mmCIF file with all atom_site columns, C-alpha atoms in Angstrom:
data_model
loop_
_atom_site.group_PDB
_atom_site.id
_atom_site.type_symbol
_atom_site.label_atom_id
_atom_site.label_alt_id
_atom_site.label_comp_id
_atom_site.label_asym_id
_atom_site.label_entity_id
_atom_site.label_seq_id
_atom_site.pdbx_PDB_ins_code
_atom_site.Cartn_x
_atom_site.Cartn_y
_atom_site.Cartn_z
_atom_site.occupancy
_atom_site.B_iso_or_equiv
_atom_site.pdbx_formal_charge
_atom_site.auth_seq_id
_atom_site.auth_comp_id
_atom_site.auth_asym_id
_atom_site.auth_atom_id
_atom_site.pdbx_PDB_model_num
ATOM 1   C CA . MET A 1 1   ? -8.983  -16.022 6.721   1.00 52.00 ? 472 MET A CA 1
ATOM 2   C CA . GLY A 1 2   ? -8.707  -12.122 8.997   1.00 54.00 ? 473 GLY A CA 1
ATOM 3   C CA . VAL A 1 3   ? -6.682  -14.695 11.832  1.00 53.00 ? 474 VAL A CA 1
ATOM 4   C CA . LYS A 1 4   ? -4.930  -16.098 9.070   1.00 55.00 ? 475 LYS A CA 1
ATOM 5   C CA . ILE A 1 5   ? -3.579  -13.016 7.785   1.00 52.00 ? 476 ILE A CA 1
ATOM 6   C CA . ILE A 1 6   ? -3.178  -10.939 10.961  1.00 53.00 ? 477 ILE A CA 1
ATOM 7   C CA . HIS A 1 7   ? -2.017  -14.818 12.509  1.00 54.00 ? 478 HIS A CA 1
ATOM 8   C CA . SER A 1 8   ? 1.091   -14.075 9.655   1.00 54.00 ? 479 SER A CA 1
ATOM 9   C CA . THR A 1 9   ? 1.863   -10.971 10.235  1.00 50.00 ? 480 THR A CA 1
ATOM 10  C CA . VAL A 1 10  ? 2.299   -11.109 13.952  1.00 49.00 ? 481 VAL A CA 1
ATOM 11  C CA . LEU A 1 11  ? 4.817   -14.255 13.193  1.00 55.00 ? 482 LEU A CA 1
ATOM 12  C CA . ASP A 1 12  ? 6.570   -11.962 10.357  1.00 53.00 ? 483 ASP A CA 1
ATOM 13  C CA . SER A 1 13  ? 5.715   -15.166 8.644   1.00 56.00 ? 484 SER A CA 1
ATOM 14  C CA . TYR A 1 14  ? 4.990   -12.731 4.531   1.00 57.00 ? 485 TYR A CA 1
ATOM 15  C CA . ASN A 1 15  ? 5.867   -15.758 2.042   1.00 63.00 ? 486 ASN A CA 1
ATOM 16  C CA . ASP A 1 16  ? 2.318   -17.156 1.402   1.00 66.00 ? 487 ASP A CA 1
ATOM 17  C CA . ILE A 1 17  ? 0.948   -14.454 2.896   1.00 70.00 ? 488 ILE A CA 1
ATOM 18  C CA . TRP A 1 18  ? -0.270  -13.050 -0.255  1.00 70.00 ? 489 TRP A CA 1
ATOM 19  C CA . LYS A 1 19  ? -2.665  -16.364 -1.044  1.00 72.00 ? 490 LYS A CA 1
ATOM 20  C CA . LEU A 1 20  ? -4.438  -15.159 1.661   1.00 73.00 ? 491 LEU A CA 1
ATOM 21  C CA . THR A 1 21  ? -4.543  -11.771 0.423   1.00 81.00 ? 492 THR A CA 1
ATOM 22  C CA . SER A 1 22  ? -5.870  -12.502 -2.978  1.00 83.00 ? 493 SER A CA 1
ATOM 23  C CA . ALA A 1 23  ? -8.823  -13.948 -2.052  1.00 84.00 ? 494 ALA A CA 1
ATOM 24  C CA . LEU A 1 24  ? -9.691  -11.490 0.514   1.00 85.00 ? 495 LEU A CA 1
ATOM 25  C CA . VAL A 1 25  ? -9.018  -8.714  -2.600  1.00 88.00 ? 496 VAL A CA 1
ATOM 26  C CA . ILE A 1 26  ? -11.090 -11.041 -4.926  1.00 88.00 ? 497 ILE A CA 1
ATOM 27  C CA . LEU A 1 27  ? -14.381 -11.630 -2.575  1.00 88.00 ? 498 LEU A CA 1
ATOM 28  C CA . SER A 1 28  ? -14.497 -8.190  -1.468  1.00 89.00 ? 499 SER A CA 1
ATOM 29  C CA . GLY A 1 29  ? -14.537 -7.618  -5.653  1.00 89.00 ? 500 GLY A CA 1
ATOM 30  C CA . ARG A 1 30  ? -17.394 -9.493  -5.267  1.00 90.00 ? 501 ARG A CA 1
ATOM 31  C CA . GLN A 1 31  ? -19.277 -7.489  -3.256  1.00 92.00 ? 502 GLN A CA 1
ATOM 32  C CA . THR A 1 32  ? -20.667 -4.492  -2.851  1.00 93.00 ? 503 THR A CA 1
ATOM 33  C CA . TRP A 1 33  ? -18.883 -1.343  -1.850  1.00 94.00 ? 504 TRP A CA 1
ATOM 34  C CA . ASP A 1 34  ? -20.600 -0.803  1.090   1.00 94.00 ? 505 ASP A CA 1
ATOM 35  C CA . TRP A 1 35  ? -20.098 -4.743  2.608   1.00 94.00 ? 506 TRP A CA 1
ATOM 36  C CA . ILE A 1 36  ? -16.668 -4.550  1.904   1.00 94.00 ? 507 ILE A CA 1
ATOM 37  C CA . GLU A 1 37  ? -15.938 -0.508  3.785   1.00 94.00 ? 508 GLU A CA 1
ATOM 38  C CA . LYS A 1 38  ? -18.163 -1.487  6.353   1.00 94.00 ? 509 LYS A CA 1
ATOM 39  C CA . ASN A 1 39  ? -16.547 -5.312  6.623   1.00 93.00 ? 510 ASN A CA 1
ATOM 40  C CA . ILE A 1 40  ? -12.869 -5.425  4.653   1.00 93.00 ? 511 ILE A CA 1
ATOM 41  C CA . ILE A 1 41  ? -12.095 -1.307  5.918   1.00 95.00 ? 512 ILE A CA 1
ATOM 42  C CA . GLU A 1 42  ? -13.931 -0.938  8.951   1.00 94.00 ? 513 GLU A CA 1
ATOM 43  C CA . ALA A 1 43  ? -13.598 -3.433  10.980  1.00 92.00 ? 514 ALA A CA 1
ATOM 44  C CA . TYR A 1 44  ? -10.543 -5.200  9.286   1.00 92.00 ? 515 TYR A CA 1
ATOM 45  C CA . ILE A 1 45  ? -7.940  -3.061  7.625   1.00 95.00 ? 516 ILE A CA 1
ATOM 46  C CA . LEU A 1 46  ? -8.448  0.602   9.852   1.00 95.00 ? 517 LEU A CA 1
ATOM 47  C CA . ASN A 1 47  ? -8.608  -1.688  13.233  1.00 94.00 ? 518 ASN A CA 1
ATOM 48  C CA . HIS A 1 48  ? -4.904  -3.576  11.717  1.00 93.00 ? 519 HIS A CA 1
ATOM 49  C CA . LEU A 1 49  ? -3.057  -0.141  10.741  1.00 94.00 ? 520 LEU A CA 1
ATOM 50  C CA . GLU A 1 50  ? -3.886  1.221   13.669  1.00 92.00 ? 521 GLU A CA 1
ATOM 51  C CA . ARG A 1 51  ? -3.519  -1.991  16.131  1.00 91.00 ? 522 ARG A CA 1
ATOM 52  C CA . PHE A 1 52  ? 0.463   -2.477  14.426  1.00 90.00 ? 523 PHE A CA 1
ATOM 53  C CA . SER A 1 53  ? 1.797   1.637   14.394  1.00 88.00 ? 524 SER A CA 1
ATOM 54  C CA . SER A 1 54  ? 1.122   1.820   17.555  1.00 84.00 ? 525 SER A CA 1
ATOM 55  C CA . GLN A 1 55  ? -0.008  -0.579  20.975  1.00 74.00 ? 526 GLN A CA 1
ATOM 56  C CA . MET A 1 56  ? 1.940   -3.214  19.305  1.00 80.00 ? 527 MET A CA 1
ATOM 57  C CA . LEU A 1 57  ? 4.414   -1.991  17.088  1.00 82.00 ? 528 LEU A CA 1
ATOM 58  C CA . ASN A 1 58  ? 5.415   -4.032  13.847  1.00 83.00 ? 529 ASN A CA 1
ATOM 59  C CA . GLU A 1 59  ? 6.357   -2.023  10.466  1.00 84.00 ? 530 GLU A CA 1
ATOM 60  C CA . GLN A 1 60  ? 6.028   -5.737  8.628   1.00 85.00 ? 531 GLN A CA 1
ATOM 61  C CA . ALA A 1 61  ? 3.054   -5.726  9.508   1.00 88.00 ? 532 ALA A CA 1
ATOM 62  C CA . PHE A 1 62  ? 1.974   -1.569  8.901   1.00 90.00 ? 533 PHE A CA 1
ATOM 63  C CA . ASN A 1 63  ? 3.219   -2.515  5.628   1.00 89.00 ? 534 ASN A CA 1
ATOM 64  C CA . PHE A 1 64  ? 1.357   -5.160  5.007   1.00 89.00 ? 535 PHE A CA 1
ATOM 65  C CA . PHE A 1 65  ? -2.396  -3.281  5.683   1.00 93.00 ? 536 PHE A CA 1
ATOM 66  C CA . CYS A 1 66  ? -0.931  0.009   4.079   1.00 94.00 ? 537 CYS A CA 1
ATOM 67  C CA . ASP A 1 67  ? -0.019  -2.663  0.700   1.00 91.00 ? 538 ASP A CA 1
ATOM 68  C CA . LEU A 1 68  ? -3.815  -4.442  1.425   1.00 93.00 ? 539 LEU A CA 1
ATOM 69  C CA . TYR A 1 69  ? -5.578  -1.221  1.678   1.00 95.00 ? 540 TYR A CA 1
ATOM 70  C CA . VAL A 1 70  ? -4.357  -0.459  -1.433  1.00 94.00 ? 541 VAL A CA 1
ATOM 71  C CA . ASP A 1 71  ? -5.446  -2.892  -3.418  1.00 92.00 ? 542 ASP A CA 1
ATOM 72  C CA . ILE A 1 72  ? -8.940  -2.506  -1.686  1.00 94.00 ? 543 ILE A CA 1
ATOM 73  C CA . ALA A 1 73  ? -9.538  0.864   -2.339  1.00 94.00 ? 544 ALA A CA 1
ATOM 74  C CA . LEU A 1 74  ? -7.768  0.506   -6.110  1.00 91.00 ? 545 LEU A CA 1
ATOM 75  C CA . LEU A 1 75  ? -11.744 -1.169  -6.236  1.00 91.00 ? 546 LEU A CA 1
ATOM 76  C CA . ASN A 1 76  ? -13.601 1.605   -5.775  1.00 90.00 ? 547 ASN A CA 1
ATOM 77  C CA . PRO A 1 77  ? -11.562 4.993   -7.822  1.00 85.00 ? 548 PRO A CA 1
ATOM 78  C CA . ALA A 1 78  ? -14.135 6.930   -5.592  1.00 88.00 ? 549 ALA A CA 1
ATOM 79  C CA . TYR A 1 79  ? -13.011 6.002   -2.339  1.00 91.00 ? 550 TYR A CA 1
ATOM 80  C CA . ARG A 1 80  ? -10.069 8.412   -0.768  1.00 89.00 ? 551 ARG A CA 1
ATOM 81  C CA . ALA A 1 81  ? -8.092  6.042   0.868   1.00 91.00 ? 552 ALA A CA 1
ATOM 82  C CA . GLU A 1 82  ? -5.472  9.007   0.604   1.00 92.00 ? 553 GLU A CA 1
ATOM 83  C CA . LYS A 1 83  ? -6.267  10.720  3.944   1.00 93.00 ? 554 LYS A CA 1
ATOM 84  C CA . VAL A 1 84  ? -5.944  7.594   5.888   1.00 94.00 ? 555 VAL A CA 1
ATOM 85  C CA . LEU A 1 85  ? -2.371  7.429   4.190   1.00 96.00 ? 556 LEU A CA 1
ATOM 86  C CA . ILE A 1 86  ? -1.865  11.124  5.440   1.00 95.00 ? 557 ILE A CA 1
ATOM 87  C CA . TRP A 1 87  ? -2.919  11.150  8.398   1.00 94.00 ? 558 TRP A CA 1
ATOM 88  C CA . TYR A 1 88  ? 0.078   8.414   9.573   1.00 93.00 ? 559 TYR A CA 1
ATOM 89  C CA . PHE A 1 89  ? 2.029   10.621  6.213   1.00 94.00 ? 560 PHE A CA 1
ATOM 90  C CA . GLN A 1 90  ? 2.223   12.637  9.120   1.00 91.00 ? 561 GLN A CA 1
ATOM 91  C CA . LYS A 1 91  ? 2.343   12.181  12.583  1.00 83.00 ? 562 LYS A CA 1
ATOM 92  C CA . GLU A 1 92  ? 5.219   13.763  14.317  1.00 78.00 ? 563 GLU A CA 1
ATOM 93  C CA . ILE A 1 93  ? 7.728   11.714  14.642  1.00 68.00 ? 564 ILE A CA 1
ATOM 94  C CA . PHE A 1 94  ? 9.292   11.511  17.984  1.00 74.00 ? 565 PHE A CA 1
ATOM 95  C CA . ASN A 1 95  ? 11.220  8.136   17.341  1.00 72.00 ? 566 ASN A CA 1
ATOM 96  C CA . LYS A 1 96  ? 12.854  5.599   14.776  1.00 70.00 ? 567 LYS A CA 1
ATOM 97  C CA . ASP A 1 97  ? 9.245   3.643   15.030  1.00 69.00 ? 568 ASP A CA 1
ATOM 98  C CA . ASP A 1 98  ? 7.088   6.676   14.117  1.00 72.00 ? 569 ASP A CA 1
ATOM 99  C CA . SER A 1 99  ? 9.786   7.274   10.848  1.00 83.00 ? 570 SER A CA 1
ATOM 100 C CA . LEU A 1 100 ? 9.202   3.717   9.302   1.00 86.00 ? 571 LEU A CA 1
ATOM 101 C CA . ILE A 1 101 ? 4.926   3.996   9.595   1.00 90.00 ? 572 ILE A CA 1
ATOM 102 C CA . LYS A 1 102 ? 5.377   7.051   7.868   1.00 91.00 ? 573 LYS A CA 1
ATOM 103 C CA . ASP A 1 103 ? 8.184   5.622   4.751   1.00 91.00 ? 574 ASP A CA 1
ATOM 104 C CA . SER A 1 104 ? 5.472   2.793   4.566   1.00 92.00 ? 575 SER A CA 1
ATOM 105 C CA . ALA A 1 105 ? 2.571   5.205   4.756   1.00 95.00 ? 576 ALA A CA 1
ATOM 106 C CA . ALA A 1 106 ? 4.267   7.530   2.106   1.00 94.00 ? 577 ALA A CA 1
ATOM 107 C CA . ILE A 1 107 ? 5.502   4.081   -0.328  1.00 93.00 ? 578 ILE A CA 1
ATOM 108 C CA . ALA A 1 108 ? 1.213   3.388   0.047   1.00 94.00 ? 579 ALA A CA 1
ATOM 109 C CA . ILE A 1 109 ? 0.215   7.371   -1.575  1.00 95.00 ? 580 ILE A CA 1
ATOM 110 C CA . ILE A 1 110 ? 2.681   6.814   -4.147  1.00 92.00 ? 581 ILE A CA 1
ATOM 111 C CA . LYS A 1 111 ? 1.282   3.458   -5.093  1.00 90.00 ? 582 LYS A CA 1
ATOM 112 C CA . LEU A 1 112 ? -2.186  4.971   -4.353  1.00 92.00 ? 583 LEU A CA 1
ATOM 113 C CA . SER A 1 113 ? -1.310  7.308   -7.053  1.00 90.00 ? 584 SER A CA 1
ATOM 114 C CA . ILE A 1 114 ? 0.572   5.063   -9.780  1.00 85.00 ? 585 ILE A CA 1
ATOM 115 C CA . PHE A 1 115 ? -2.674  2.827   -9.527  1.00 85.00 ? 586 PHE A CA 1
ATOM 116 C CA . GLU A 1 116 ? -4.771  5.276   -9.286  1.00 87.00 ? 587 GLU A CA 1
ATOM 117 C CA . LYS A 1 117 ? -3.167  8.144   -11.991 1.00 84.00 ? 588 LYS A CA 1
ATOM 118 C CA . ARG A 1 118 ? -3.345  10.865  -9.593  1.00 86.00 ? 589 ARG A CA 1
ATOM 119 C CA . GLU A 1 119 ? -0.813  13.424  -9.081  1.00 88.00 ? 590 GLU A CA 1
ATOM 120 C CA . MET A 1 120 ? 1.044   12.551  -5.707  1.00 88.00 ? 591 MET A CA 1
ATOM 121 C CA . PRO A 1 121 ? 0.422   15.005  -2.971  1.00 92.00 ? 592 PRO A CA 1
ATOM 122 C CA . ALA A 1 122 ? 3.188   17.833  -2.625  1.00 93.00 ? 593 ALA A CA 1
ATOM 123 C CA . SER A 1 123 ? 4.057   16.958  0.875   1.00 94.00 ? 594 SER A CA 1
ATOM 124 C CA . VAL A 1 124 ? 4.850   12.924  -0.530  1.00 93.00 ? 595 VAL A CA 1
ATOM 125 C CA . LEU A 1 125 ? 6.695   14.298  -3.158  1.00 90.00 ? 596 LEU A CA 1
ATOM 126 C CA . LYS A 1 126 ? 9.034   16.052  -1.117  1.00 92.00 ? 597 LYS A CA 1
ATOM 127 C CA . TRP A 1 127 ? 10.213  13.001  1.274   1.00 91.00 ? 598 TRP A CA 1
ATOM 128 C CA . PHE A 1 128 ? 10.013  10.355  -2.276  1.00 89.00 ? 599 PHE A CA 1
ATOM 129 C CA . GLU A 1 129 ? 13.028  13.075  -3.553  1.00 89.00 ? 600 GLU A CA 1
ATOM 130 C CA . ARG A 1 130 ? 14.646  13.659  0.094   1.00 90.00 ? 601 ARG A CA 1
ATOM 131 C CA . ASN A 1 131 ? 14.858  9.126   0.292   1.00 89.00 ? 602 ASN A CA 1
ATOM 132 C CA . GLN A 1 132 ? 16.389  8.843   -2.843  1.00 86.00 ? 603 GLN A CA 1
ATOM 133 C CA . ASP A 1 133 ? 17.947  6.562   -1.042  1.00 86.00 ? 604 ASP A CA 1
ATOM 134 C CA . ASN A 1 134 ? 15.410  4.644   0.781   1.00 85.00 ? 605 ASN A CA 1
ATOM 135 C CA . PRO A 1 135 ? 15.849  0.562   0.471   1.00 82.00 ? 606 PRO A CA 1
ATOM 136 C CA . LYS A 1 136 ? 10.901  1.561   0.452   1.00 82.00 ? 607 LYS A CA 1
ATOM 137 C CA . VAL A 1 137 ? 12.181  4.005   -2.400  1.00 83.00 ? 608 VAL A CA 1
ATOM 138 C CA . ILE A 1 138 ? 13.713  1.504   -4.678  1.00 79.00 ? 609 ILE A CA 1
ATOM 139 C CA . GLU A 1 139 ? 10.352  -1.610  -4.824  1.00 75.00 ? 610 GLU A CA 1
ATOM 140 C CA . ILE A 1 140 ? 8.516   1.042   -5.574  1.00 77.00 ? 611 ILE A CA 1
ATOM 141 C CA . GLU A 1 141 ? 10.149  2.734   -8.624  1.00 74.00 ? 612 GLU A CA 1
ATOM 142 C CA . ASP A 1 142 ? 9.862   -1.775  -9.948  1.00 70.00 ? 613 ASP A CA 1
ATOM 143 C CA . VAL A 1 143 ? 6.148   -0.255  -8.881  1.00 67.00 ? 614 VAL A CA 1
ATOM 144 C CA . PHE A 1 144 ? 6.080   2.912   -10.865 1.00 68.00 ? 615 PHE A CA 1
ATOM 145 C CA . GLN A 1 145 ? 7.996   1.015   -13.459 1.00 70.00 ? 616 GLN A CA 1
ATOM 146 C CA . LYS A 1 146 ? 4.946   -2.051  -13.949 1.00 66.00 ? 617 LYS A CA 1
ATOM 147 C CA . ARG A 1 147 ? 2.471   0.752   -14.313 1.00 64.00 ? 618 ARG A CA 1
ATOM 148 C CA . LEU A 1 148 ? 4.042   2.611   -17.106 1.00 63.00 ? 619 LEU A CA 1
ATOM 149 C CA . ILE A 1 149 ? 4.782   -1.218  -19.484 1.00 62.00 ? 620 ILE A CA 1
ATOM 150 C CA . TYR A 1 150 ? 0.672   -1.821  -19.161 1.00 59.00 ? 621 TYR A CA 1
ATOM 151 C CA . VAL A 1 151 ? 0.016   2.686   -20.110 1.00 57.00 ? 622 VAL A CA 1
ATOM 152 C CA . ASP A 1 152 ? 2.278   2.505   -22.680 1.00 54.00 ? 623 ASP A CA 1
ATOM 153 C CA . SER A 1 153 ? 3.175   -1.171  -23.287 1.00 52.00 ? 624 SER A CA 1
ATOM 154 C CA . GLN A 1 154 ? 1.671   -0.051  -27.564 1.00 56.00 ? 625 GLN A CA 1
ATOM 155 C CA . HIS A 1 155 ? 4.752   2.808   -27.743 1.00 55.00 ? 626 HIS A CA 1
ATOM 156 C CA . LEU A 1 156 ? 7.636   0.293   -26.632 1.00 54.00 ? 627 LEU A CA 1
ATOM 157 C CA . SER A 1 157 ? 9.407   -1.444  -29.009 1.00 58.00 ? 628 SER A CA 1
ATOM 158 C CA . VAL A 1 158 ? 10.255  -5.052  -29.426 1.00 58.00 ? 629 VAL A CA 1
ATOM 159 C CA . GLN A 1 159 ? 14.090  -3.733  -28.182 1.00 61.00 ? 630 GLN A CA 1
ATOM 160 C CA . ASP A 1 160 ? 12.978  -1.670  -25.639 1.00 55.00 ? 631 ASP A CA 1
ATOM 161 C CA . ILE A 1 161 ? 11.731  -4.966  -24.021 1.00 54.00 ? 632 ILE A CA 1
ATOM 162 C CA . VAL A 1 162 ? 13.794  -7.605  -24.674 1.00 58.00 ? 633 VAL A CA 1
ATOM 163 C CA . GLY A 1 163 ? 16.754  -4.451  -24.448 1.00 56.00 ? 634 GLY A CA 1
ATOM 164 C CA . VAL A 1 164 ? 19.259  -5.004  -27.543 1.00 46.00 ? 635 VAL A CA 1
#
């Protein structure tokens, strides 16, 4: 399964990759956290985050592994996934490619903050405020709105839901 995911990300074939990642998240949900951390996070996700952010720069693949990292990290609320993502977010920007990595890390941190119901780091909040025209910010606003619906659905009227 891992080889299929890498093959799909390298070939920029993202159409059905959710099927592979969903299976990986479900498998992880059935394992102990020690197993997940060793076999999925450390041996697989973190290696590919590094790989696609430097040696084999690929924004789409890096973005994909950031999302996968968030999905897996959410299985254990005590796990501090933010530390790794902050490292990528705070990397010095020397060129446009570095900026794309920073943007992907920022979006992953925001998603993590939304789903963990934690405060966003101040530096990421500032990035968010300065990047309102970034297409990735628009995407994250959809995630935020969906989260609000899950949290506040009992307070929504029929008019709020159907927009009439």
